[in-house]
Structure formats: structure tokens, C-alpha cells
XYZ file of C-alpha atoms in Angstrom:
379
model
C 156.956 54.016 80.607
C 153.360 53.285 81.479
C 150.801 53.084 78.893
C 148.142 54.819 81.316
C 147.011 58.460 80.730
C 144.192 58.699 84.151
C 143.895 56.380 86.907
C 141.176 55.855 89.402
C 142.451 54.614 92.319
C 139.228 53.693 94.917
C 137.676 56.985 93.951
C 134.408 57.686 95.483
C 132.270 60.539 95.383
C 129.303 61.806 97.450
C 127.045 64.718 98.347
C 125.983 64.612 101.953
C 124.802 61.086 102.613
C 124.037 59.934 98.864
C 126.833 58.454 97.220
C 127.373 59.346 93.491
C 130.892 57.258 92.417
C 132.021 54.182 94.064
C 134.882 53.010 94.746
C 135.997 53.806 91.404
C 138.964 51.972 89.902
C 139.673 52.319 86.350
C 142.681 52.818 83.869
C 142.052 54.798 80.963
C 144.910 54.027 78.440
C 147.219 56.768 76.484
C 145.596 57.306 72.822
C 142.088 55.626 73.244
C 138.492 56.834 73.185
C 136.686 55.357 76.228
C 133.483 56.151 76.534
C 131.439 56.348 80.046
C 127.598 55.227 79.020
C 124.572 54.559 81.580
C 121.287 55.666 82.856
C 120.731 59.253 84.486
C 122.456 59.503 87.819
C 124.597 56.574 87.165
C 127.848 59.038 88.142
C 129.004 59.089 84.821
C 129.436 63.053 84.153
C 130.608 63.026 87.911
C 133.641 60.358 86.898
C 134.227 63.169 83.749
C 134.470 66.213 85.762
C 137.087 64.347 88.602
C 139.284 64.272 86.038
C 140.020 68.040 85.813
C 138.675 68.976 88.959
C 135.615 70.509 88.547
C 134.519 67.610 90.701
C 136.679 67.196 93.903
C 136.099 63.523 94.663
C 135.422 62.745 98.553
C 138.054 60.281 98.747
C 140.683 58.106 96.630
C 143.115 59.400 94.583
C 143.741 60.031 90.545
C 146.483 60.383 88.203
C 146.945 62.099 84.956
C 150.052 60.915 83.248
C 151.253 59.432 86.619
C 151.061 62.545 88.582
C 148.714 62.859 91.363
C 145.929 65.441 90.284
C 145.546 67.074 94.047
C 148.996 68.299 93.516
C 149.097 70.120 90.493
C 147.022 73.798 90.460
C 143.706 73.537 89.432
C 143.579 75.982 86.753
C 147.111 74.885 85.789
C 145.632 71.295 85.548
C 142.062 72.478 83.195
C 144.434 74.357 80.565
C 146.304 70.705 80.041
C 143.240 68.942 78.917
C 140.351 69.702 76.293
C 137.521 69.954 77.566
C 134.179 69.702 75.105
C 130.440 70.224 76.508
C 126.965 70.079 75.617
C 126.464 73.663 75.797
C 129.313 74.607 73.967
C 130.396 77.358 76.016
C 131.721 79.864 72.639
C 132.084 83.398 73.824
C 129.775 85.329 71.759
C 131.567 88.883 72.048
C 134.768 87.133 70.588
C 135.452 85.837 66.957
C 135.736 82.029 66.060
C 139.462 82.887 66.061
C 139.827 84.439 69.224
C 137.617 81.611 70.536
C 140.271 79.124 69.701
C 142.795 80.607 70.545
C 142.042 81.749 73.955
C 143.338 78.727 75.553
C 146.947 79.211 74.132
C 147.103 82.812 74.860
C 146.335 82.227 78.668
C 149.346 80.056 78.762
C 151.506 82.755 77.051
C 152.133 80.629 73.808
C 154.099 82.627 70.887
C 151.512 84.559 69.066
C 153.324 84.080 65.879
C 152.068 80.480 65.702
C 148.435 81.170 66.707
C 147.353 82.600 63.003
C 148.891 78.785 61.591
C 147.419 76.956 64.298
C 143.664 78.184 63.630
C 144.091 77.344 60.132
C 144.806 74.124 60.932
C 142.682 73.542 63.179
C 139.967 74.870 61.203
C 141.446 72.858 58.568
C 141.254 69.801 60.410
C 137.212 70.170 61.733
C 136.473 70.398 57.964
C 135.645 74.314 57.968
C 137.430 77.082 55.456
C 139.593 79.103 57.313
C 138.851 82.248 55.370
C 135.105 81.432 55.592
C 134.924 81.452 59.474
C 138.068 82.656 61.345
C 136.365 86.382 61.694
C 132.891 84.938 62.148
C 131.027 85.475 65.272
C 129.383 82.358 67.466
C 125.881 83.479 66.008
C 126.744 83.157 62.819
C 127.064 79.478 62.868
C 124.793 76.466 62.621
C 124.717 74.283 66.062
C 126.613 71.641 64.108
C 129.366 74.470 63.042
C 129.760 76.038 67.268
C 130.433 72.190 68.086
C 133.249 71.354 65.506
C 134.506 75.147 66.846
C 134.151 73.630 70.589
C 136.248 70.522 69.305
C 139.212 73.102 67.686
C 139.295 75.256 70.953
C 139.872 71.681 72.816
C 142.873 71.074 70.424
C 144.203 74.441 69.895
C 146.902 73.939 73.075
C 147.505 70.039 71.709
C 146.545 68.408 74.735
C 147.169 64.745 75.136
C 143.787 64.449 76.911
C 140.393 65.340 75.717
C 136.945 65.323 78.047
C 133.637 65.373 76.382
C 130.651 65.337 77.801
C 127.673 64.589 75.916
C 128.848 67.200 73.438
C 126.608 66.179 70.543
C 123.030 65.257 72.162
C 121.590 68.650 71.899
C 122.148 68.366 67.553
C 119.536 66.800 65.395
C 120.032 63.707 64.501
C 122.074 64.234 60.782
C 124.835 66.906 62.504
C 125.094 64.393 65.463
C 126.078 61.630 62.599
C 128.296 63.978 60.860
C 129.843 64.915 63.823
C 130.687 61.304 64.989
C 132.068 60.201 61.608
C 133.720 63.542 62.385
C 135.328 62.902 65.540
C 136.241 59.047 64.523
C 138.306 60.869 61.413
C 140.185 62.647 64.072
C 140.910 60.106 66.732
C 142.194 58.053 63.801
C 144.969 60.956 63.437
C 145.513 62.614 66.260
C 145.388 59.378 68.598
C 144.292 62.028 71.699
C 143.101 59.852 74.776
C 139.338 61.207 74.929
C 137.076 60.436 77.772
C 133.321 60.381 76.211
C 130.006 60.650 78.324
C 126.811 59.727 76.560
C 123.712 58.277 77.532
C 123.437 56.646 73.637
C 124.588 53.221 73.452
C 124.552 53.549 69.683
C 126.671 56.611 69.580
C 128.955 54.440 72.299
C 128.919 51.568 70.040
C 130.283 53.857 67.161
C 132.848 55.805 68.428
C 134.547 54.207 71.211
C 137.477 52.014 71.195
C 136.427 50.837 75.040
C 133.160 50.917 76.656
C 132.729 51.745 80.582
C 129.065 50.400 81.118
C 128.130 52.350 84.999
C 125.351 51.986 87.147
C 124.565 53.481 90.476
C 127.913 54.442 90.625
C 129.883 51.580 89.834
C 131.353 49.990 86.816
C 129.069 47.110 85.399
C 130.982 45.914 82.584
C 134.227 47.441 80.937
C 134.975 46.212 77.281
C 135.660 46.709 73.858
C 132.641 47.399 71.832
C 132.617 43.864 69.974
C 132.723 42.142 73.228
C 130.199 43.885 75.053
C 127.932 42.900 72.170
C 128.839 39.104 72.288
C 129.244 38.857 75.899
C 127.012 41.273 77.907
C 127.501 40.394 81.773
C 124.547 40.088 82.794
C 120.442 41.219 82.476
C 121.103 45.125 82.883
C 123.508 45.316 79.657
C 121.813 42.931 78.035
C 118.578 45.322 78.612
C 120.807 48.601 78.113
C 122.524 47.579 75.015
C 119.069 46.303 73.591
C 118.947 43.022 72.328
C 117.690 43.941 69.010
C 121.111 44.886 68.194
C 121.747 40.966 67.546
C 120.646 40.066 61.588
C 114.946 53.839 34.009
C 114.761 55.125 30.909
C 116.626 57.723 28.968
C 117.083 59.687 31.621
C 118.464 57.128 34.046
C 121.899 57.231 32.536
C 124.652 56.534 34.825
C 124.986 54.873 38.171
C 124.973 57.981 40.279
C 121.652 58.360 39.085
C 120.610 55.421 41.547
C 122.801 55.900 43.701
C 121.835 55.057 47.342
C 123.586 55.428 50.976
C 126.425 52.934 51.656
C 126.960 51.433 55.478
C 130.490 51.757 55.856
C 132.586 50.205 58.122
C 135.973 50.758 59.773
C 138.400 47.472 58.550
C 139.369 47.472 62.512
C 135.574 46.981 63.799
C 135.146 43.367 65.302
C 132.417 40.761 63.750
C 130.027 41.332 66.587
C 129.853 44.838 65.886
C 129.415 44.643 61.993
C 126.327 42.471 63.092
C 124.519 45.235 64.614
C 125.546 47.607 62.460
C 123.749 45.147 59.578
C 120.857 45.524 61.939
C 120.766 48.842 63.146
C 120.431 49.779 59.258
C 118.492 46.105 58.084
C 121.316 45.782 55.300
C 122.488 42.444 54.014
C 125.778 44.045 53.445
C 128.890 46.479 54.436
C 131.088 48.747 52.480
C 134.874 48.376 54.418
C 136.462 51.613 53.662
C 139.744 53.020 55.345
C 140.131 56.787 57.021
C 140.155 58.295 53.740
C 136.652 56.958 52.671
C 138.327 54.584 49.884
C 136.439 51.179 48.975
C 138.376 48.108 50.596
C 135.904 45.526 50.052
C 132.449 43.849 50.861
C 131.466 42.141 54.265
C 128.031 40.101 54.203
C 126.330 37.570 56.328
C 128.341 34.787 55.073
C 131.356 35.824 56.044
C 130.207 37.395 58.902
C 128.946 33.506 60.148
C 131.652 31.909 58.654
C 134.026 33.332 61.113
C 131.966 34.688 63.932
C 133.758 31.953 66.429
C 136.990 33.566 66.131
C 136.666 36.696 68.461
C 140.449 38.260 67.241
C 139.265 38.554 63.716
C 138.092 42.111 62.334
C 136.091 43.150 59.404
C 139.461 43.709 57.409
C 139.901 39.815 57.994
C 136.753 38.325 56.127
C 135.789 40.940 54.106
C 135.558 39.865 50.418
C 138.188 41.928 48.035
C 136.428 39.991 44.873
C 133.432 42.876 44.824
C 134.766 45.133 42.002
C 133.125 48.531 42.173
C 132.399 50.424 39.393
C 132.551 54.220 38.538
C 130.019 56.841 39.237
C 130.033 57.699 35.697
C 129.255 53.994 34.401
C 126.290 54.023 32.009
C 123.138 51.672 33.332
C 123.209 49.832 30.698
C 126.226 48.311 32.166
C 125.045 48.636 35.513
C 121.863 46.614 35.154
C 123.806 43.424 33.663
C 126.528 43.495 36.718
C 123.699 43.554 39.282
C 121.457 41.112 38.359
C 124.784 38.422 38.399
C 125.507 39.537 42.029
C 124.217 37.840 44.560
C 124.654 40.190 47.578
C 121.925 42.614 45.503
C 124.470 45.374 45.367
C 127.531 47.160 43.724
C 129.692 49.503 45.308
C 130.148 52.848 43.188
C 133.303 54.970 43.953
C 134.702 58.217 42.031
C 137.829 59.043 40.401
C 139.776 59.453 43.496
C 138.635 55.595 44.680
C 136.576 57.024 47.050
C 133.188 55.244 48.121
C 130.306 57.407 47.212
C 127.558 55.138 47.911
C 125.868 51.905 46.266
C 123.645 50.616 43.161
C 121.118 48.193 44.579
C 118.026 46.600 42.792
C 115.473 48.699 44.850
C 117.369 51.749 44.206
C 117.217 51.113 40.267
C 113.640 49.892 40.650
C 112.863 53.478 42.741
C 114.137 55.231 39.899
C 112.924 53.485 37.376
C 109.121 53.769 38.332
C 110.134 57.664 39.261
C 111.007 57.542 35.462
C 108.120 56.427 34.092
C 105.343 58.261 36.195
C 107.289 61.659 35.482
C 107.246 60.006 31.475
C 103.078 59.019 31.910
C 102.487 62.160 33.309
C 104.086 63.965 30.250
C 102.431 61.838 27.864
């Protein structure tokens, strides 16, 4: 049984005389996110919409679970795979149930099972069923219509999932959410999802494999980590950027200084927790699994202490001797347990285990001199 979900086999694709794809060959494999990344016009989107035929390509051939595309129906072929786009595409006359659901009820599923499934589903995108089944498109945020456009591409449990730039029309804290979102779901549902996106840092985030195109061909195809240790040559180098490679009384408890944690995934390679470090100008990461729960501490020193060894991930090096503390810990105990840590921060978690950010000096410090103005000022 092959481990392939689509297959390009020397796919090309042009309009007239100007050649869009070419020559395309590329395996996408059964339960990974690949993402397709490069400059305008680089036939990206093209390569996307091939895939369920809203592109005929001008010659080759492709497969979709080892069947040749050009023989199954068209419309047959678009109800089999998700399909998520920038422009959402909600019908506004229908309810966010009816929305979802649409898919299933063109391909005559049993109604009894559609009420369950939206629950789920809603369930699933992080939205209250009884909040928003009998909502209305307008009614919702732009963040909210996306995670709807990500249920309606589930609702008929397709093993393939196309998304095309689905989140670069949000501002900048929904697109975040929305990644950390979509990562949470990959991690369960193992779909094989096909991403387009023009962001190398949303690319770098997401995606299990990286297709780097230009002008219509591949340029480099890779796992993340790699393609940030070993870009190919001058045009990733330049695409991937190579700046990605380095209180008084009433400050009573931790949470009170609490600050944003960079988390990591235990699976993300070394490479990649250096530009992450970067990206954010930390000294430090937070591993945590799906769930959000603490695993431990990666830093610079373990980072460079086993950068050489390409297999090893973050869940290899990371450093299990960083005890966090609780949310609820007075600072008086905080303040002693960070000035005898070297990295400059503690990770605070709740009752559950779950990370909820960390304590760091400049946090305390912020506080503190928040503290005392607000005390000066009432003096």
C-alpha cells in the first residue's frame, strides 16, 4: 500500500504561450502538511487548484490516492477533498450549520448524523455549538468565518485538505491563533493538507514539508529544519531571510508578572528552534506537547551542544531539570527562584500542568516600577 496521497507526474501548465507549472513532479505523502511557498506568479495556487480540477493542467498526469484524477467526475472528485480559501466562500443566506453541512447533504449522507457531526466539528475549531450553530456568516468575526471554512472542509472527513492562503486576509493575532489552531488539528486528525502561502514564517510554522517554487518549478523541497540549515542556493537563502539564523503589596503572585512563553512542539528540529529564538529575540523555549502541558526548557546551550546531529529534535536536548512553579505562587518565592536561574526565567503552569506563560526578571522589574509610580502617584 503506497504511502502517497497526490502525485505529479511531469505536470505542466500554461496559458497561451506563457508557461505557469513545469514539469511538475512531486509526491505529497498520506497524513502530512506540505506547504507550497514562493513569490507571486511562481505557479503555486496553480499546483493547488490541479489537484481538484479547478485547474486542468495542459499536460502530465496526477493521482489522488493512486487513481488518475482525469478519470474520476469532476464534481465527484471536489466533494472528496476540503477545500479552504482566502475568501472564505460562507453562504450568507444559510446558517453556520447549514454551511457545514452542505457538503454532506450533496452526497446524500444520513441526516441523522449531521446534528452530531456539527457539534463536533464545532467542537473541534474551538467554538460552542449552542453559541453559533444558528448564527448567520455576518455575525461572526473574520477569525470566527475561517475556523467555520476549516469545519465545512472536514464535515464529509476527507482524507485530503487544500488551502490556499486561507489566513492572509486576518490581522496578524487571528492569523497566529489560527495557525496554533490548525497545528492542534493536524496533530489529531493527521489529514494530508496541501498549504499555499506566500509567508515563509507561517511555512516555517506549520508545515511538516516545505515545497520552495519559482517560475514554475520546484527550487528546493524539505523539511522545515533542513531548509533552514541547508538552503540550496542564493534565492532561498534570500527568500527564507537570513536573519532567521541567535512589586510591592500588590504584586502578589506570579501571574501577576506573568509574560508570553515561546513554545515549541518536542518534534521541531534544532535548526528551527534557532529561528524561532530569533524570530522572538528569546534566550529560551518552553517544549510543551498538543495539550499545552510544560515538558521542559530548551536554551542556547543545548541548542549548540547538539546542533551537529541533524536527527535530534527539541524533545532530545531539552532540559527536564527547569521545575515550574504555580500561577498562584506568592513573589516572595518567586523572586528567590529567579535570581538562582541562570536562563533569566521560570516557567509558570496552572493546576491542570498546563503552560500559561513565564516569570522573567524584566517582567518583575515592569511590574515592579508599574507598582511604585501607581504608589508615588497616590502618595
Amino acid at each position: 500500500m503506497t504511502n502517497t496521497a497526490i502525485q505529479f507526474i511531469e505536470v505542466s501548465k500554461s496559458y497561451e504561450k506563457n508557461p505557469i507549472v513545469r514539469n511538475l513532479n512531486l509526491q505529497i505523502p498520506k497524513g502530512k502538511l506540505v506547504t507550497l511557498i514562493g513569490p507571486s506568479g511562481c505557479g503555486k495556487t496553480t499546483t493547488l487548484k490541479m489537484i481538484n480540477r479547478l485547474i486542468e493542467p495542459t499536460t502530465g498526469r496526477i493521482t489522488v490516492n493512486g487513481e488518475d484524477i482525469n478519470r474520476v467526475n469532476a464534481v465527484e472528485l471536489r466533494r472528496q477533498i476540503g477545500y479552504v480559501i482566502q475568501q472564505i466562500g460562507l453562504f450568507p443566506h444559510m446558517t453556520i450549520e447549514e454551511n457545514i453541512t452542505l457538503v454532506p447533504k450533496l452526497k446524500k449522507e444520513d441526516s441523522t448524523t449531521f446534528r452530531k457531526r456539527v457539534e463536533e466539528l464545532l467542537d473541534l475549531v474551538g467554538m460552542d455549538p449552542a453559541r453559533f450553530r444558528s448564527r448567520y456568516p455576518r455575525e461572526l468575526s473574520g477569525g470566527q468565518q475561517q475556523r467555520i471554512g476549516v469545519a465545512r472542509a472536514l464535515a464529509a472527513d476527507p482524507s485530503i485538505i487544500l488551502m490556499d492562503e486561507p489566513f492572509s486576509a486576518l490581522d496578524p493575532i487571528s492569523r497566529e491563533q489560527l495557525q496554533d489552531e490548525l497545528v492542534k488539528l493536524q496533530n489529531t486528525l493527521h489529514k494530508t493538507i496541501v498549504f499555499v502561502t506566500h509567508d515563509m514564517d507561517e511555512a516555517l510554522k506549520i508545515a511538516d514539508e516545505i515545497v520552495l517554487m519559482k517560475e514554475g518549478v520546484i527550487v528546493q523541497r524539505d523539511v522545515p529544519d533542513q531548509i533552514l540549515r541547508h538552503p540550496k542556493n542564493e534565492f532561498v537563502r534570500e527568500f527564507v531571510g537570513e536573519k532567521r539564523f541567535i512589586h510591592s503589596s500588590l504584586l502578589s503572585k506570579a501571574k501577576d508578572a506573568l509574560t508570553k512563553a515561546i513554545t515549541v512542539s518536542p518534534m521541531r528540529g534544532l535548526a528551527e528552534c534557532i529561528q524561532l529564538m530569533r524570530r522572538h529575540q528569546v534566550n529560551g523555549l518552553i517544549v510543551t506537547d498538543q495539550q499545552g502541558r510544560y515538558l521542559g526548557v530548551i536554551g542556547a546551550n543545548e541548542i549548540y551542544a547538539h546542533y551537529n546531529n541533524e536527527g535530534l529534535k527539541a524533545k532530545d536536548v531539552m532540559s527536564k531539570d527547569v521545575e515550574p512553579i504555580h500561577s498562584e505562587t506568592p513573589m516572595q518565592d518567586v523572586l528567590p527562584l529567579l535570581n538562582g536561574r541562570e536562563r533569566g526565567f521560570i516557567p509558570v503552569t496552572d493546576q491542570t500542568g498546563k503552560l500559561v506563560g513565564v516569570v522573567t526578571r524584566a517582567s518583575v522589574l515592569n511590574v515592579l516600577a508599574d507598582t511604585l509610580m501607581e504608589e508615588a502617584e497616590g502618595a
